[in-house]
């Protein structure tokens, strides 16, 4: 069942997807709406909205991660806090691409977060994914990605699985970092992952009432 057909069921009206774009390793230049990192995620945001899912695309003040500054994390945190301020019952799925996947790794321990979908995440060695035991993670990574390392994201998923977390890695054969090749597959897998997480939220709400 697609998310728009479930929108009236208990739990779905509180579901929000926070879309986290990518960026650069180092840059203090202002982030603009027309930068490719932001444009790249707009089709996902639009697809979610068309399907009846509330989606908010975050905007960062600057383009880079910038080492210990972790510049985009504060902006994404502000976006997450704004969602929960508007709706104290909000249940948030993080959808992050590249650097946005690293931002999601920082935020996924928040109590409002009920799922994470990471697209070609930039997870260099030493990255911590602060996943709670009840929060599912799906990682989609093109096997031909030369910008971020699919082997690194798969190792991280294996590590999380061994620690008892709900984590899944899906390779997209021949696809690269920018999700242009096999674009329909990226979109289908994102929709499937979010639909599964949405059903999990609804099931949890039903269980709470019993």
Coordinates of C-alpha atoms in Angstrom, one line a residue:
X1 CA 0.0 0.0 0.0
X2 CA 1.4 3.4 -1.0
X3 CA 1.9 6.1 1.6
X4 CA -0.8 8.4 0.1
X5 CA -3.4 5.7 0.6
X6 CA -2.4 5.3 4.2
X7 CA -2.3 9.0 5.1
X8 CA -5.4 8.9 7.2
X9 CA -4.3 5.9 9.3
X10 CA -3.1 6.5 12.8
X11 CA 0.6 7.6 12.9
X12 CA 0.9 8.7 9.3
X13 CA -0.5 12.2 9.9
X14 CA 2.5 12.8 12.2
X15 CA 5.1 11.4 9.7
X16 CA 7.5 13.9 8.2
X17 CA 10.5 13.3 6.0
X18 CA 13.4 15.6 6.6
X19 CA 15.5 15.8 3.4
X20 CA 19.2 16.5 3.9
X21 CA 21.2 17.5 0.8
X22 CA 24.9 16.9 0.3
X23 CA 27.6 19.5 0.2
X24 CA 31.4 19.8 0.2
X25 CA 34.2 18.6 2.5
X26 CA 35.3 22.1 3.2
X27 CA 33.6 25.4 2.2
X28 CA 32.3 28.4 4.1
X29 CA 30.7 29.8 1.0
X30 CA 26.9 30.4 1.4
X31 CA 24.7 27.5 0.3
X32 CA 22.2 28.6 -2.4
X33 CA 19.0 27.0 -3.6
X34 CA 20.4 26.6 -7.1
X35 CA 23.5 24.6 -6.0
X36 CA 23.4 21.1 -7.4
X37 CA 23.5 19.5 -4.0
X38 CA 20.1 21.1 -3.3
X39 CA 18.7 20.6 -6.7
X40 CA 19.6 17.0 -6.7
X41 CA 17.3 16.3 -3.8
X42 CA 14.3 18.3 -5.0
X43 CA 12.9 15.4 -7.2
X44 CA 12.9 13.2 -4.1
X45 CA 11.1 15.9 -2.0
X46 CA 8.6 16.4 -4.8
X47 CA 8.0 12.7 -5.2
X48 CA 7.3 12.3 -1.5
X49 CA 4.8 15.2 -1.5
X50 CA 3.0 13.8 -4.5
X51 CA 2.6 10.5 -2.6
X52 CA 1.0 12.3 0.3
X53 CA 4.0 12.3 2.6
X54 CA 5.0 15.5 4.3
X55 CA 8.5 16.4 3.3
X56 CA 10.8 19.3 4.4
X57 CA 14.1 19.9 2.6
X58 CA 16.7 21.4 4.9
X59 CA 18.9 24.4 3.8
X60 CA 22.3 24.8 5.2
X61 CA 23.9 28.2 5.7
X62 CA 27.3 27.1 4.2
X63 CA 28.2 24.5 1.7
X64 CA 30.9 22.5 3.7
X65 CA 31.1 20.0 6.5
X66 CA 34.3 21.9 7.7
X67 CA 35.9 19.3 10.0
X68 CA 35.2 19.7 13.7
X69 CA 32.8 22.6 12.9
X70 CA 30.3 20.1 11.4
X71 CA 28.6 23.1 9.9
X72 CA 25.4 21.6 8.5
X73 CA 24.5 19.7 11.7
X74 CA 23.3 22.8 13.5
X75 CA 21.1 23.8 10.5
X76 CA 19.6 20.3 10.2
X77 CA 19.1 20.3 14.0
X78 CA 17.2 23.6 13.7
X79 CA 15.0 22.1 11.0
X80 CA 14.3 19.0 13.0
X81 CA 13.5 21.1 16.1
X82 CA 11.1 23.3 14.0
X83 CA 9.3 20.2 12.9
X84 CA 8.8 18.9 16.5
X85 CA 7.9 22.4 17.7
X86 CA 5.0 22.6 15.2
X87 CA 3.9 19.0 16.1
X88 CA 5.1 17.5 19.3
X89 CA 3.9 14.1 18.0
X90 CA 6.0 14.3 14.8
X91 CA 7.7 11.1 13.7
X92 CA 10.6 12.0 11.4
X93 CA 12.4 10.0 8.8
X94 CA 15.8 11.4 7.7
X95 CA 16.6 11.1 4.0
X96 CA 20.2 12.2 3.4
X97 CA 22.5 12.2 0.4
X98 CA 26.3 12.2 0.6
X99 CA 27.2 14.8 3.3
X100 CA 23.5 14.7 4.2
X101 CA 24.0 11.0 5.1
X102 CA 26.7 12.1 7.5
X103 CA 24.4 14.8 9.0
X104 CA 21.7 12.0 9.4
X105 CA 24.3 9.9 11.3
X106 CA 24.6 12.8 13.8
X107 CA 20.8 13.3 14.2
X108 CA 19.5 9.8 14.1
X109 CA 19.6 9.3 17.9
X110 CA 17.0 12.0 18.4
X111 CA 13.8 10.6 20.0
X112 CA 11.6 12.0 17.1
X113 CA 13.6 10.1 14.5
X114 CA 11.9 6.9 13.5
X115 CA 14.0 5.9 10.4
X116 CA 17.0 6.9 8.3
X117 CA 17.5 6.5 4.5
X118 CA 21.0 7.3 3.5
X119 CA 21.9 7.7 -0.2
X120 CA 25.5 7.3 -1.1
X121 CA 26.5 8.5 2.4
X122 CA 29.8 10.1 3.1
X123 CA 30.9 8.0 6.0
X124 CA 34.7 8.2 6.3
X125 CA 36.5 5.9 8.8
X126 CA 35.6 7.0 12.3
X127 CA 32.1 8.2 11.5
X128 CA 29.7 7.4 14.3
X129 CA 26.1 6.5 13.3
X130 CA 24.2 7.2 16.5
X131 CA 21.3 4.8 15.7
X132 CA 18.9 3.8 18.4
X133 CA 18.0 0.1 18.6
X134 CA 14.4 0.8 17.5
X135 CA 15.3 3.0 14.5
X136 CA 15.7 1.3 11.1
X137 CA 18.4 2.3 8.6
X138 CA 18.5 1.7 4.9
X139 CA 21.6 2.6 2.9
X140 CA 21.4 2.8 -0.8
X141 CA 24.8 3.1 -2.6
X142 CA 25.8 2.9 -6.2
X143 CA 28.4 0.2 -6.8
X144 CA 30.3 2.5 -9.3
X145 CA 30.4 5.5 -6.9
X146 CA 33.8 7.1 -7.0
X147 CA 33.0 10.1 -4.7
X148 CA 31.9 8.2 -1.6
X149 CA 32.9 4.7 -0.8
X150 CA 30.2 2.0 -1.1
X151 CA 32.5 -0.4 0.7
X152 CA 32.8 1.9 3.7
X153 CA 29.0 2.3 4.0
X154 CA 28.6 -1.4 3.8
X155 CA 31.2 -2.0 6.5
X156 CA 29.3 0.5 8.7
X157 CA 26.0 -1.4 8.1
X158 CA 27.7 -4.7 8.9
X159 CA 29.0 -3.2 12.1
X160 CA 25.5 -1.9 13.1
X161 CA 23.9 -5.2 12.3
X162 CA 26.5 -7.0 14.6
X163 CA 25.6 -4.7 17.4
X164 CA 21.9 -5.6 17.0
X165 CA 20.7 -2.6 15.1
X166 CA 18.2 -2.7 12.3
X167 CA 20.3 -1.8 9.3
X168 CA 20.2 -2.8 5.6
X169 CA 22.6 -2.0 2.7
X170 CA 21.4 -2.1 -0.9
X171 CA 23.8 -1.8 -3.7
X172 CA 22.6 -0.3 -7.0
X173 CA 24.7 -1.9 -9.7
X174 CA 26.6 0.4 -12.0
X175 CA 25.2 3.6 -10.4
X176 CA 27.3 6.5 -9.5
X177 CA 27.3 9.1 -6.8
X178 CA 24.9 11.6 -8.3
X179 CA 22.0 9.2 -8.8
X180 CA 21.5 10.0 -12.5
X181 CA 22.2 6.6 -13.7
X182 CA 19.3 4.3 -12.8
X183 CA 17.4 7.2 -11.4
X184 CA 14.1 5.4 -11.4
X185 CA 15.6 2.6 -9.2
X186 CA 16.9 5.2 -6.7
X187 CA 13.4 6.7 -6.5
X188 CA 11.6 3.4 -6.2
X189 CA 13.9 2.1 -3.5
X190 CA 13.5 5.4 -1.5
X191 CA 9.7 5.2 -1.8
X192 CA 9.8 1.5 -0.7
X193 CA 12.0 2.2 2.3
X194 CA 9.9 5.1 3.5
X195 CA 6.7 3.2 3.0
X196 CA 8.1 0.3 5.2
X197 CA 9.2 2.7 7.9
X198 CA 5.8 4.4 7.7
X199 CA 4.1 1.1 8.3
X200 CA 6.4 0.5 11.2
X201 CA 5.3 3.8 12.8
X202 CA 1.6 2.9 12.3
X203 CA 2.1 -0.5 13.8
X204 CA 3.9 0.9 16.8
X205 CA 1.0 3.3 17.4
X206 CA -1.5 0.5 17.2
X207 CA 0.5 -1.6 19.6
X208 CA 0.6 1.3 22.1
X209 CA -3.2 1.4 22.1
X210 CA -3.6 -2.3 23.0

